[in-house]
Amino acid sequence: ELRVEQPLGHGDNALDRWKNKPDPRSTVRLRVTVPEKNATSWSTVQIVEYFGVVSDPALEAAADPILYPPDFVDPDLGRFKANDMLTDLFEKQHPWLGHDIGLSLSAMKREDLSVGAQIARQLLADPVGWQAKAEMTIQRDLYALWTDVWQQDRPDLSPVAFAKAMRLQSISIESDGSFTFWFDDGDLFWGHSV
């Protein structure tokens, strides 16, 4: 991966050159330099000069499958739509215990999406069990924090009622087999996702 940085400089007009930036996914011509010091592990270049938007049909044709990947279709789970902004993310809605949740698969290589789909099948095969595990984790990891910091003048809740007040919104699955359950906080943490 390559990270492109633009030093902004100082003063009131430091951002002026970026106010009329090109549209997303435009082909632009730049002159860049490699900085002597790189404080991160990224391969980094800095923009020296911006020449504007250019037309390069061959480059645009080569980039299309990367920037606009086809949807991923799993024979059991159906169609996952490619995300418009994050080209390694594929999403769909799926039923979960009486309501729809977002289900997303993420993989740097398309062939790794099947790993995420396999994990999704395992999770969706036992929603009651996974919901119970998630609620136990919420009780164990968040209940004391809520009572100590966030509860304030709100009514008392038992740990079970606390976990039940949150509603699963989505499950994100990575190609390495890890997954995250995202919950609406039921306004217990002032609207933050859990």
Short mmCIF file of C-alpha atoms in Angstrom, two decimals:
data_model
loop_
_atom_site.label_atom_id
_atom_site.label_comp_id
_atom_site.label_asym_id
_atom_site.label_seq_id
_atom_site.Cartn_x
_atom_site.Cartn_y
_atom_site.Cartn_z
CA GLU A 1 0.00 0.00 0.00
CA LEU A 2 1.07 3.56 -0.61
CA ARG A 3 0.04 6.54 1.50
CA VAL A 4 0.00 9.93 -0.22
CA GLU A 5 0.34 12.96 2.08
CA GLN A 6 -0.01 16.65 1.42
CA PRO A 7 1.68 19.02 3.87
CA LEU A 8 -0.81 21.84 4.43
CA GLY A 9 1.52 24.56 5.58
CA HIS A 10 0.35 27.44 7.75
CA GLY A 11 -1.93 30.43 7.39
CA ASP A 12 -5.52 31.17 6.55
CA ASN A 13 -5.26 29.93 2.96
CA ALA A 14 -3.44 26.63 3.71
CA LEU A 15 -6.47 24.61 2.61
CA ASP A 16 -7.34 26.69 -0.47
CA ARG A 17 -5.68 24.30 -2.94
CA TRP A 18 -7.92 21.45 -1.70
CA LYS A 19 -11.24 23.32 -1.69
CA ASN A 20 -11.71 22.48 -5.38
CA LYS A 21 -10.31 18.97 -5.16
CA PRO A 22 -11.14 16.49 -7.90
CA ASP A 23 -14.15 14.22 -7.70
CA PRO A 24 -13.59 10.88 -5.99
CA ARG A 25 -11.97 8.27 -8.21
CA SER A 26 -10.75 10.85 -10.72
CA THR A 27 -7.43 10.25 -12.41
CA VAL A 28 -5.04 13.01 -11.39
CA ARG A 29 -1.45 13.80 -12.27
CA LEU A 30 0.93 14.60 -9.39
CA ARG A 31 4.61 15.08 -8.81
CA VAL A 32 5.63 13.42 -5.55
CA THR A 33 8.73 13.01 -3.44
CA VAL A 34 9.77 10.38 -0.90
CA PRO A 35 10.40 12.03 2.48
CA GLU A 36 13.78 11.38 4.12
CA LYS A 37 12.15 10.37 7.39
CA ASN A 38 9.06 8.25 7.68
CA ALA A 39 7.70 7.93 11.23
CA THR A 40 5.21 5.22 10.20
CA SER A 41 5.50 1.80 8.67
CA TRP A 42 3.59 3.01 5.59
CA SER A 43 5.27 3.53 2.26
CA THR A 44 4.78 7.28 2.07
CA VAL A 45 5.16 9.96 -0.59
CA GLN A 46 4.37 13.66 -0.35
CA ILE A 47 2.70 15.69 -3.06
CA VAL A 48 5.02 18.32 -4.48
CA GLU A 49 2.87 19.55 -7.35
CA TYR A 50 -0.70 18.93 -8.48
CA PHE A 51 -1.25 19.12 -12.24
CA GLY A 52 -4.99 18.44 -12.24
CA VAL A 53 -7.41 15.85 -13.57
CA VAL A 54 -6.26 13.92 -16.63
CA SER A 55 -7.88 11.45 -18.97
CA ASP A 56 -6.25 8.02 -19.13
CA PRO A 57 -8.72 5.48 -20.54
CA ALA A 58 -6.30 2.55 -20.19
CA LEU A 59 -5.61 3.29 -16.53
CA GLU A 60 -9.31 3.85 -15.83
CA ALA A 61 -10.20 0.52 -17.52
CA ALA A 62 -7.55 -1.29 -15.45
CA ALA A 63 -8.78 0.37 -12.24
CA ASP A 64 -12.50 -0.36 -12.77
CA PRO A 65 -12.48 -3.95 -11.42
CA ILE A 66 -10.64 -2.70 -8.31
CA LEU A 67 -12.71 0.44 -7.71
CA TYR A 68 -16.03 -1.11 -8.70
CA PRO A 69 -15.81 -4.77 -7.74
CA PRO A 70 -18.71 -7.04 -8.64
CA ASP A 71 -21.02 -8.12 -5.84
CA PHE A 72 -20.09 -11.28 -3.96
CA VAL A 73 -22.66 -14.07 -4.18
CA ASP A 74 -22.64 -16.95 -1.72
CA PRO A 75 -24.84 -19.95 -2.62
CA ASP A 76 -26.32 -20.11 0.89
CA LEU A 77 -26.29 -16.48 2.03
CA GLY A 78 -27.11 -14.73 -1.24
CA ARG A 79 -25.79 -11.47 -2.65
CA PHE A 80 -23.45 -9.15 -0.75
CA LYS A 81 -23.32 -5.72 -2.40
CA ALA A 82 -19.91 -4.15 -2.88
CA ASN A 83 -19.54 -1.01 -0.74
CA ASP A 84 -19.26 2.19 -2.80
CA MET A 85 -16.38 3.63 -0.77
CA LEU A 86 -14.53 0.66 0.74
CA THR A 87 -13.69 -1.74 -2.05
CA ASP A 88 -12.83 -4.62 0.30
CA LEU A 89 -16.24 -4.52 2.04
CA PHE A 90 -19.38 -6.41 0.95
CA GLU A 91 -22.72 -5.93 2.72
CA LYS A 92 -26.26 -7.20 2.95
CA GLN A 93 -29.23 -7.27 5.31
CA HIS A 94 -30.08 -10.57 6.96
CA PRO A 95 -32.78 -11.72 9.42
CA TRP A 96 -31.71 -12.15 13.05
CA LEU A 97 -34.16 -13.08 15.80
CA GLY A 98 -37.11 -11.20 14.33
CA HIS A 99 -35.36 -8.16 12.85
CA ASP A 100 -32.91 -7.44 10.04
CA ILE A 101 -29.26 -6.75 10.79
CA GLY A 102 -26.39 -5.65 8.61
CA LEU A 103 -24.01 -8.44 7.68
CA SER A 104 -20.66 -7.49 6.20
CA LEU A 105 -17.68 -9.41 4.88
CA SER A 106 -14.28 -7.78 4.51
CA ALA A 107 -11.26 -9.19 2.68
CA MET A 108 -8.27 -7.72 0.89
CA LYS A 109 -8.37 -10.59 -1.64
CA ARG A 110 -11.66 -11.55 -3.25
CA GLU A 111 -10.96 -15.26 -2.85
CA ASP A 112 -10.84 -14.74 0.94
CA LEU A 113 -14.49 -13.63 1.06
CA SER A 114 -15.49 -17.30 1.21
CA VAL A 115 -13.73 -17.55 4.62
CA GLY A 116 -15.96 -14.76 5.94
CA ALA A 117 -19.03 -16.37 4.40
CA GLN A 118 -18.21 -19.64 6.19
CA ILE A 119 -17.98 -17.78 9.53
CA ALA A 120 -21.28 -16.03 8.74
CA ARG A 121 -22.97 -19.38 8.12
CA GLN A 122 -21.75 -20.63 11.51
CA LEU A 123 -23.01 -17.51 13.31
CA LEU A 124 -26.37 -17.51 11.52
CA ALA A 125 -26.90 -21.21 12.25
CA ASP A 126 -27.23 -20.44 15.98
CA PRO A 127 -28.51 -16.88 16.48
CA VAL A 128 -29.98 -17.66 19.92
CA GLY A 129 -26.66 -19.02 21.19
CA TRP A 130 -24.56 -16.19 19.75
CA GLN A 131 -27.01 -13.56 21.02
CA ALA A 132 -26.73 -15.07 24.51
CA LYS A 133 -22.91 -15.04 24.32
CA ALA A 134 -22.94 -11.41 23.17
CA GLU A 135 -25.31 -10.38 25.98
CA MET A 136 -23.12 -12.15 28.57
CA THR A 137 -20.10 -10.27 27.20
CA ILE A 138 -22.00 -6.99 27.43
CA GLN A 139 -22.93 -7.74 31.05
CA ARG A 140 -19.38 -8.75 31.95
CA ASP A 141 -17.53 -5.94 30.15
CA LEU A 142 -19.90 -2.95 30.20
CA TYR A 143 -22.35 -3.14 33.10
CA ALA A 144 -19.95 -1.88 35.79
CA LEU A 145 -18.77 0.92 33.47
CA TRP A 146 -22.38 1.96 32.90
CA THR A 147 -23.28 1.98 36.61
CA ASP A 148 -20.07 3.83 37.57
CA VAL A 149 -19.93 6.45 34.81
CA TRP A 150 -22.91 6.58 32.45
CA GLN A 151 -26.01 5.75 34.52
CA GLN A 152 -26.15 9.08 36.40
CA ASP A 153 -29.85 9.86 37.11
CA ARG A 154 -31.27 7.00 35.06
CA PRO A 155 -33.25 4.20 36.69
CA ASP A 156 -31.42 1.12 37.93
CA LEU A 157 -31.26 -1.86 35.59
CA SER A 158 -30.27 -5.41 36.36
CA PRO A 159 -27.32 -6.72 34.33
CA VAL A 160 -29.74 -8.83 32.27
CA ALA A 161 -32.09 -5.89 31.58
CA PHE A 162 -29.05 -3.75 30.75
CA ALA A 163 -27.88 -6.20 28.06
CA LYS A 164 -31.43 -6.73 26.73
CA ALA A 165 -31.83 -2.93 26.27
CA MET A 166 -29.25 -3.09 23.48
CA ARG A 167 -30.18 -4.32 20.01
CA LEU A 168 -27.87 -6.02 17.56
CA GLN A 169 -27.41 -3.81 14.50
CA SER A 170 -24.75 -5.63 12.50
CA ILE A 171 -22.09 -8.29 12.37
CA SER A 172 -18.77 -7.52 10.66
CA ILE A 173 -16.67 -10.49 9.60
CA GLU A 174 -13.01 -10.31 8.56
CA SER A 175 -11.22 -12.80 6.31
CA ASP A 176 -8.93 -13.82 9.20
CA GLY A 177 -11.97 -15.34 10.93
CA SER A 178 -12.51 -12.55 13.45
CA PHE A 179 -15.92 -10.94 13.78
CA THR A 180 -17.56 -8.06 15.64
CA PHE A 181 -21.13 -7.73 16.87
CA TRP A 182 -22.27 -4.07 16.77
CA PHE A 183 -25.16 -3.07 19.03
CA ASP A 184 -27.34 0.00 19.28
CA ASP A 185 -26.72 1.09 22.87
CA GLY A 186 -30.40 1.63 23.75
CA ASP A 187 -29.30 5.16 24.71
CA LEU A 188 -27.43 3.74 27.71
CA PHE A 189 -24.15 5.22 26.45
CA TRP A 190 -25.72 8.35 24.93
CA GLY A 191 -26.01 6.92 21.44
CA HIS A 192 -22.56 5.35 21.07
CA SER A 193 -22.28 2.05 19.22
CA VAL A 194 -21.30 -0.92 21.34
#
